[in-house]
mmCIF file of C-alpha atoms in Angstrom:
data_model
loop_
_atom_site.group_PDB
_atom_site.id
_atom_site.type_symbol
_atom_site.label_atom_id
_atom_site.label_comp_id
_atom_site.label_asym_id
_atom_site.label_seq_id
_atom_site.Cartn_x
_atom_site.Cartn_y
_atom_site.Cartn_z
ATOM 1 C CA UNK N 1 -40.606 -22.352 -71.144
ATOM 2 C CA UNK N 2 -39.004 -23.844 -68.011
ATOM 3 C CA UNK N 3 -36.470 -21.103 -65.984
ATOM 4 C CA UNK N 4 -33.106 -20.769 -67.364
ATOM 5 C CA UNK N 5 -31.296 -22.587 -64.165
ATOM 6 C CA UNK N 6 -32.551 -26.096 -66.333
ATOM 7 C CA UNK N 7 -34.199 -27.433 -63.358
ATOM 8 C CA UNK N 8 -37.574 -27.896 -64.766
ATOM 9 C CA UNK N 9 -36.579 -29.144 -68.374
ATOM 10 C CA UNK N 10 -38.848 -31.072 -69.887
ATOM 11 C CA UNK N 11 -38.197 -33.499 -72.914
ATOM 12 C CA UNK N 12 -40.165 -36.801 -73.590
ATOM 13 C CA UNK N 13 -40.062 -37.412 -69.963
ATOM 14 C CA UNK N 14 -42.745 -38.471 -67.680
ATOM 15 C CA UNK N 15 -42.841 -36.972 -63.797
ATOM 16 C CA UNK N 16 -45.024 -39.171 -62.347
ATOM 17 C CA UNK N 17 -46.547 -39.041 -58.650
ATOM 18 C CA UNK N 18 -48.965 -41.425 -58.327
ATOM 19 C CA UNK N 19 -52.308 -40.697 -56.084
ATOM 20 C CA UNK N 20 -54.368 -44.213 -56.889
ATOM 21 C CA UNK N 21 -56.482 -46.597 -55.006
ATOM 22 C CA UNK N 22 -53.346 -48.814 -55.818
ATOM 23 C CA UNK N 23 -50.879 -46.981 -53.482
ATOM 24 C CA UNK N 24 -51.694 -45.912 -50.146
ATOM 25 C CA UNK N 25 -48.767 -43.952 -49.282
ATOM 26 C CA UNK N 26 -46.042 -42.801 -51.853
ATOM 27 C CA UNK N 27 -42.708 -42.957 -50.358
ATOM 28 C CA UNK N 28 -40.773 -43.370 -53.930
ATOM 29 C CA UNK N 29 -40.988 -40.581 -56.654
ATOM 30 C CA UNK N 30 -41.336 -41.859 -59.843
ATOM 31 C CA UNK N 31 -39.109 -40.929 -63.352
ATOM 32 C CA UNK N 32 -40.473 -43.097 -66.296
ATOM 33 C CA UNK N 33 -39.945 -43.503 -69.973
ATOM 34 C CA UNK N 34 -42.660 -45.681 -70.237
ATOM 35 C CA UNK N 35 -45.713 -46.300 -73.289
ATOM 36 C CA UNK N 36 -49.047 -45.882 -71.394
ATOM 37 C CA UNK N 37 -49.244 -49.761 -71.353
ATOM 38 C CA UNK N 38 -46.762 -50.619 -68.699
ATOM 39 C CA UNK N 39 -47.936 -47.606 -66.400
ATOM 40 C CA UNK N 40 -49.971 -49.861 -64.563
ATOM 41 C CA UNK N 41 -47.133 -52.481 -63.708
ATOM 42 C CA UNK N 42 -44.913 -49.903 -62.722
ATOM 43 C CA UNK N 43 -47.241 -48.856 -59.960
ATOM 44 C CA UNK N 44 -47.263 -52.090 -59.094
ATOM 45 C CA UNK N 45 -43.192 -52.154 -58.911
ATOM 46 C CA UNK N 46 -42.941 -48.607 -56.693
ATOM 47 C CA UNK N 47 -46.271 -50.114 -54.362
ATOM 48 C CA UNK N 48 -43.429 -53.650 -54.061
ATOM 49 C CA UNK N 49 -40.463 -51.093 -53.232
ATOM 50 C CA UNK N 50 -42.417 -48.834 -50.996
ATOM 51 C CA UNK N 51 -43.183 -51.619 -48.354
ATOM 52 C CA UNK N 52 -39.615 -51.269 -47.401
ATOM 53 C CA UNK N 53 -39.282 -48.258 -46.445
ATOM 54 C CA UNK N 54 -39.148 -48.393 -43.016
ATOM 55 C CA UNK N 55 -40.761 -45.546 -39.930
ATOM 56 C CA UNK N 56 -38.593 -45.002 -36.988
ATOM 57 C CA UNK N 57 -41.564 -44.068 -34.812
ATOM 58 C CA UNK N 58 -39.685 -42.047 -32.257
ATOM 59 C CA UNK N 59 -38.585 -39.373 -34.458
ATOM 60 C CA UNK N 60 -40.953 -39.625 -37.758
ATOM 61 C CA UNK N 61 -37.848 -40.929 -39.805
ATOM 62 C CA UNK N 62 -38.332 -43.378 -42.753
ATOM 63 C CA UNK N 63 -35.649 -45.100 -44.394
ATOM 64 C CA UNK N 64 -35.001 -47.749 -47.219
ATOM 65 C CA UNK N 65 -34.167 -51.445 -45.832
ATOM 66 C CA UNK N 66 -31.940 -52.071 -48.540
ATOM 67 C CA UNK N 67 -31.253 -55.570 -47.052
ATOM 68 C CA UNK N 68 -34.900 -56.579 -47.029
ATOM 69 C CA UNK N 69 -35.303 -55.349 -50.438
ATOM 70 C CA UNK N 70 -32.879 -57.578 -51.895
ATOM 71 C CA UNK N 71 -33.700 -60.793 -49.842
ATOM 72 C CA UNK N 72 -37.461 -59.852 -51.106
ATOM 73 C CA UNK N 73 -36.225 -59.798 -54.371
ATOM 74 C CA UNK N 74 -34.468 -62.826 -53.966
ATOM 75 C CA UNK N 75 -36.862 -64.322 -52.561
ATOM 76 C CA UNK N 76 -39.854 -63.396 -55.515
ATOM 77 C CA UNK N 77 -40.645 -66.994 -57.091
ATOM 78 C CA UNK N 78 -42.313 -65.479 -60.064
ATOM 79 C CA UNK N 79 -40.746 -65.034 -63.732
ATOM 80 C CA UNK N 80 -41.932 -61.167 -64.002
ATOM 81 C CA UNK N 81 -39.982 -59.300 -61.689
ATOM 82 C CA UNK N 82 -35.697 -60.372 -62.271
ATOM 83 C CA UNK N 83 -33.282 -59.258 -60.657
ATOM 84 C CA UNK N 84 -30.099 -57.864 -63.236
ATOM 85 C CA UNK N 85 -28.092 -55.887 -61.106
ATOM 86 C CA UNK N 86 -26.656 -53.781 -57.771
ATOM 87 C CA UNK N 87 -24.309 -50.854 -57.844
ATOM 88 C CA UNK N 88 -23.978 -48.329 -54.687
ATOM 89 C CA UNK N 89 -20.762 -45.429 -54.597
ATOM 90 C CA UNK N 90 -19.565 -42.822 -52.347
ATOM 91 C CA UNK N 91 -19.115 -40.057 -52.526
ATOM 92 C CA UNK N 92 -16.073 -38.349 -50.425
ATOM 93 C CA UNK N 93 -17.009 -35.271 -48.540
ATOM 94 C CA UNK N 94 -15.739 -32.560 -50.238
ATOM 95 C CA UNK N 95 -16.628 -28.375 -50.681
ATOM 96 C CA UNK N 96 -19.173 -28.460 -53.567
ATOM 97 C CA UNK N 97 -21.897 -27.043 -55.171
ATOM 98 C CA UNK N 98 -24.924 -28.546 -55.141
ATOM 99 C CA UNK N 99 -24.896 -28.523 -58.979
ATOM 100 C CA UNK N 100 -21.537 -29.829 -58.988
ATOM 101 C CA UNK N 101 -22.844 -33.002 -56.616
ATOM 102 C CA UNK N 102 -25.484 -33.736 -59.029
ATOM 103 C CA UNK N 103 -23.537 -33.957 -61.861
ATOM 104 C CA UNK N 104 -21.444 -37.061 -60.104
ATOM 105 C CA UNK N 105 -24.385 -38.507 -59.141
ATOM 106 C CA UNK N 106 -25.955 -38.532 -62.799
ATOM 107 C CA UNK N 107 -22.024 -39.779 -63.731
ATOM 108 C CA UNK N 108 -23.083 -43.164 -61.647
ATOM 109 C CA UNK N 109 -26.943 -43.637 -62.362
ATOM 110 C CA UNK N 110 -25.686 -43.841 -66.161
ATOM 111 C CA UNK N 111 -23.315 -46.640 -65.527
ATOM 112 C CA UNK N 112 -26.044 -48.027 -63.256
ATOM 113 C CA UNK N 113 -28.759 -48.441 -66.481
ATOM 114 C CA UNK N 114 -28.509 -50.725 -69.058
ATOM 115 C CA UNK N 115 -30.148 -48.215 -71.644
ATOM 116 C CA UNK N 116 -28.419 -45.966 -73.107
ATOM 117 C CA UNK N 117 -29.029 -42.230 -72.668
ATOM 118 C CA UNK N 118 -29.339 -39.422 -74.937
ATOM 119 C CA UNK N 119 -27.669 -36.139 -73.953
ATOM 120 C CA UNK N 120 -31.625 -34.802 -73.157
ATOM 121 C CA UNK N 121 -31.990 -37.766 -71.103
ATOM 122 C CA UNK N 122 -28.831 -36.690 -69.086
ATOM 123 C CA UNK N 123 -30.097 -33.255 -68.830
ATOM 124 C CA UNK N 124 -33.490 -34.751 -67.448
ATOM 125 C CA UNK N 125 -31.759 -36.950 -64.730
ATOM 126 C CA UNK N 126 -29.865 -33.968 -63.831
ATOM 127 C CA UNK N 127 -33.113 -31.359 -63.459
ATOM 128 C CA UNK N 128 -34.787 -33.946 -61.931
ATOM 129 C CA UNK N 129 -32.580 -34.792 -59.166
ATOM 130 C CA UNK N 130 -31.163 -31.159 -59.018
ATOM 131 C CA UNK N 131 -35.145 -29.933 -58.269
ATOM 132 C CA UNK N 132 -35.215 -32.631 -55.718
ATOM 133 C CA UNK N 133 -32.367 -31.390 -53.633
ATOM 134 C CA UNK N 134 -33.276 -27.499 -54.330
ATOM 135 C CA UNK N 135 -36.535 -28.435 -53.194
ATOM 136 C CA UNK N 136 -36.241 -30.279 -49.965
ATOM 137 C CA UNK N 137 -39.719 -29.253 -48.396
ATOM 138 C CA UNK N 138 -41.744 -30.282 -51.557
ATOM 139 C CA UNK N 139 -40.099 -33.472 -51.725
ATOM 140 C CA UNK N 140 -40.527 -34.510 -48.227
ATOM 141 C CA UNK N 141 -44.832 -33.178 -48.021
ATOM 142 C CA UNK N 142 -44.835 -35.464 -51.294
ATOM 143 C CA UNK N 143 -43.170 -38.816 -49.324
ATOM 144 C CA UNK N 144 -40.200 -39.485 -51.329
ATOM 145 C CA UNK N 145 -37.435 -37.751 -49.355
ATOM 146 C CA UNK N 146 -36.805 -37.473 -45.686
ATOM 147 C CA UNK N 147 -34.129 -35.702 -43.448
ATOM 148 C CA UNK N 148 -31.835 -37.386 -40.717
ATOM 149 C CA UNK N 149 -29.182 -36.290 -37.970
ATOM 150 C CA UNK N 150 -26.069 -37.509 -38.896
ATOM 151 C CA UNK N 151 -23.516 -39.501 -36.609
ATOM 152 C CA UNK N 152 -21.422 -35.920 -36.706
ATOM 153 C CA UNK N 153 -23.107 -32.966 -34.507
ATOM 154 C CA UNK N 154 -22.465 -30.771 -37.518
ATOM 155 C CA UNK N 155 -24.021 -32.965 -40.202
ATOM 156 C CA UNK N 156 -27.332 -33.746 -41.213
ATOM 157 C CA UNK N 157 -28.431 -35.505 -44.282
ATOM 158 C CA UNK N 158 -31.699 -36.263 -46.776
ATOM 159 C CA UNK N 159 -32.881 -39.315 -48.652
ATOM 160 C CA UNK N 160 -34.136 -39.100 -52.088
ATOM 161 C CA UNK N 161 -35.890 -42.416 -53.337
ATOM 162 C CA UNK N 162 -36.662 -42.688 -56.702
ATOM 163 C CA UNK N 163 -37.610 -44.997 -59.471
ATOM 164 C CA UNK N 164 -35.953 -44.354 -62.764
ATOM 165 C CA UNK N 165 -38.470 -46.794 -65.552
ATOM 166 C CA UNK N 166 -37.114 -47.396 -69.365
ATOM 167 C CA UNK N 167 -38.522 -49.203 -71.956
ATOM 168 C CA UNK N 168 -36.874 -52.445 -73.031
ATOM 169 C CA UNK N 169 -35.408 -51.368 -76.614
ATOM 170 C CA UNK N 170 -35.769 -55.509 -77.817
ATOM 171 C CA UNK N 171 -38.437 -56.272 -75.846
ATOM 172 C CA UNK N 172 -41.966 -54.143 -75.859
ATOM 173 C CA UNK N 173 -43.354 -55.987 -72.891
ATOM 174 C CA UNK N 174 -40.691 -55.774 -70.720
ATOM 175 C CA UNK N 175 -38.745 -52.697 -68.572
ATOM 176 C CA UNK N 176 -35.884 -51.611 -66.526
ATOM 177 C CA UNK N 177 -36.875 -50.314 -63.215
ATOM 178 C CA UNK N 178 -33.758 -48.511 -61.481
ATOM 179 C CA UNK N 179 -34.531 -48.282 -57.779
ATOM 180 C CA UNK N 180 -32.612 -46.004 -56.402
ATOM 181 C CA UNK N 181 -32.046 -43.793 -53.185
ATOM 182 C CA UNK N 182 -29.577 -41.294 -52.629
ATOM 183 C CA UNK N 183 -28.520 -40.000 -49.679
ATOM 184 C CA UNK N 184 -27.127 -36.080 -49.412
ATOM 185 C CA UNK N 185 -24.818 -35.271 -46.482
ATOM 186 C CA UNK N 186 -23.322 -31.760 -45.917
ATOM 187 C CA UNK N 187 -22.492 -29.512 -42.616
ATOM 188 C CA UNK N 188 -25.461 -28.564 -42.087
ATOM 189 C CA UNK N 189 -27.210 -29.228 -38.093
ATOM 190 C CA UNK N 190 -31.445 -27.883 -38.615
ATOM 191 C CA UNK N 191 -33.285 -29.365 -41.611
ATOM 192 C CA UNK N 192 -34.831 -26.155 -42.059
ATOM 193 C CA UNK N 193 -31.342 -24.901 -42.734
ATOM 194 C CA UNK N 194 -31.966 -27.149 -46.170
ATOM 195 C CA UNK N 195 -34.487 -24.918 -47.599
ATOM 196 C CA UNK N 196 -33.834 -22.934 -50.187
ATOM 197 C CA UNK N 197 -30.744 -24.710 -51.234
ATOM 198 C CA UNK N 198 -29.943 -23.249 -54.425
ATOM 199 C CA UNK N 199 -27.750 -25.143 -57.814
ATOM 200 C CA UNK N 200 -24.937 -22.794 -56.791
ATOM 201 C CA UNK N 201 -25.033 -22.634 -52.789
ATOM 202 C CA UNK N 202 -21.702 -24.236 -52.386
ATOM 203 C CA UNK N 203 -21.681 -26.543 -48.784
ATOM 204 C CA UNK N 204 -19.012 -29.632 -47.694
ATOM 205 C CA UNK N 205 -21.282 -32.306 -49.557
ATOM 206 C CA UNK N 206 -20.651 -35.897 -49.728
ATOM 207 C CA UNK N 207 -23.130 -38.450 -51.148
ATOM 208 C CA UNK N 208 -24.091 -42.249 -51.061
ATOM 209 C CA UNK N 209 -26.364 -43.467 -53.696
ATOM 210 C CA UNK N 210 -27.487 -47.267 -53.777
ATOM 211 C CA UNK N 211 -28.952 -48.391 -56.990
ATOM 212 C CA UNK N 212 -31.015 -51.881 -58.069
ATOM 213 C CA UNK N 213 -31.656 -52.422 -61.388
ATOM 214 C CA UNK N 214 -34.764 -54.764 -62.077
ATOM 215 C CA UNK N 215 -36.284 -56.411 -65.152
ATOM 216 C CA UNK N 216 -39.951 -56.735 -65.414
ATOM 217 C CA UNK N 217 -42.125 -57.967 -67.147
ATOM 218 C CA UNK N 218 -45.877 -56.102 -68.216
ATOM 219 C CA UNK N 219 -48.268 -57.840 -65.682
ATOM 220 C CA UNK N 220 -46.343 -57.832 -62.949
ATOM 221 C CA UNK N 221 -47.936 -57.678 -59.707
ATOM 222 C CA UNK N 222 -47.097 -56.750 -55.834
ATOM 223 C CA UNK N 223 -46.949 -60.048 -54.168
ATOM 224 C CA UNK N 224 -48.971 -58.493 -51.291
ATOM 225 C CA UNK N 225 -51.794 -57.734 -53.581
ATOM 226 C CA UNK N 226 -51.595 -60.440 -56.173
#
């Protein structure tokens, strides 16, 4: 059985890091609901979203380009890949746990999705993301998070992207596709002062999490590839 802290819970969920001749670098983790039949077009959604994230060559930093994202999506002539909806929220700094960040963070990706969730889909979305930040090291070696200075000498900060993927409950060829990134602030200066992070360590958080819900279609492909 997973420990007792909950962070490793697993229900009907799918972790799913992708290491395919499709993808040459994985900068977005992956949390699907998916049938086996639509794994293939979500690649092809997280290969779309992982063009923009962008390398600050000077000091190794990647970031999501937001902006280009949406114009790209905008942009996307085809009838596969729709855009439904944006939602981003802030977070106020305030002296937290890291459990008790998480929780407001799960709060907003649930008004974000158009599905409904059970209460052991919660609990999923909250291990998952909870792991994430509790396991800042992992998550950057793997290519889906990555640590910044912040404007404040005292501050740092991390980016999580992720792709949360549900099933269409009316339509079996089509998905939701959440991308999302969420961005963890808190007083601390070295990012090696971010390891070990525990659900409990209590720091002054404050978070910003950005969130674009598409609707796709099975056969979907990255315009770059198509």
């Amino acid at each position: 059985m997973p420990s007792d802290d909950g962070r490793f819970i697993e229900f009907c969920w799918q972790l799913v890091v992708h290491e395919s001749p499709w993808i040459t670098a994985v900068y977005f983790n992956e949390f699907s609901k998916l049938p086996e039949n639509l794994v293939t077009t979500s690649i092809q959604v997280m290969k779309f979203s992982g063009r923009y994230v962008k390398l600050e060559n000077a000091d190794d930093k990647k970031w999501f380009d937001w902006e280009g994202f949406h114009k790209a999506i905008n942009n996307y002539k085809g009838d596969d890949l729709t855009f439904d909806k944006y939602k981003s929220n802030k977070i106020n700094q305030s002296e937290a746990t890291v459990s008790t960040m998480v929780d407001k963070i799960v709060v907003f990706l649930r008004d974000a999705l158009s599905v409904l969730l059970s209460d052991k889909d919660v609990l999923a979305l909250k291990a998952n993301i909870e792991t994430t930040f509790t396991n800042l090291k992992t998550a950057k070696d793997n290519g889906w998070a990555d640590f910044s200075k912040s404007s404040s000498a005292e501050n740092s900060s991390w980016e999580y992207r992720v792709l949360f993927a549900f099933p269409n409950p009316d339509l079996a060829s089509f998905f939701y596709s959440l991308v999302t990134t969420i961005k963890l602030e808190a007083n601390i200066k070295e990012e090696s002062s971010w390891w070990g992070l525990q659900s409990s360590t209590s720091k002054n958080f404050s978070a910003q999490i950005d969130a674009m819900e598409l609707v796709v279609m099975k056969g979907f492909r990255d315009p770059a590839s198509a």
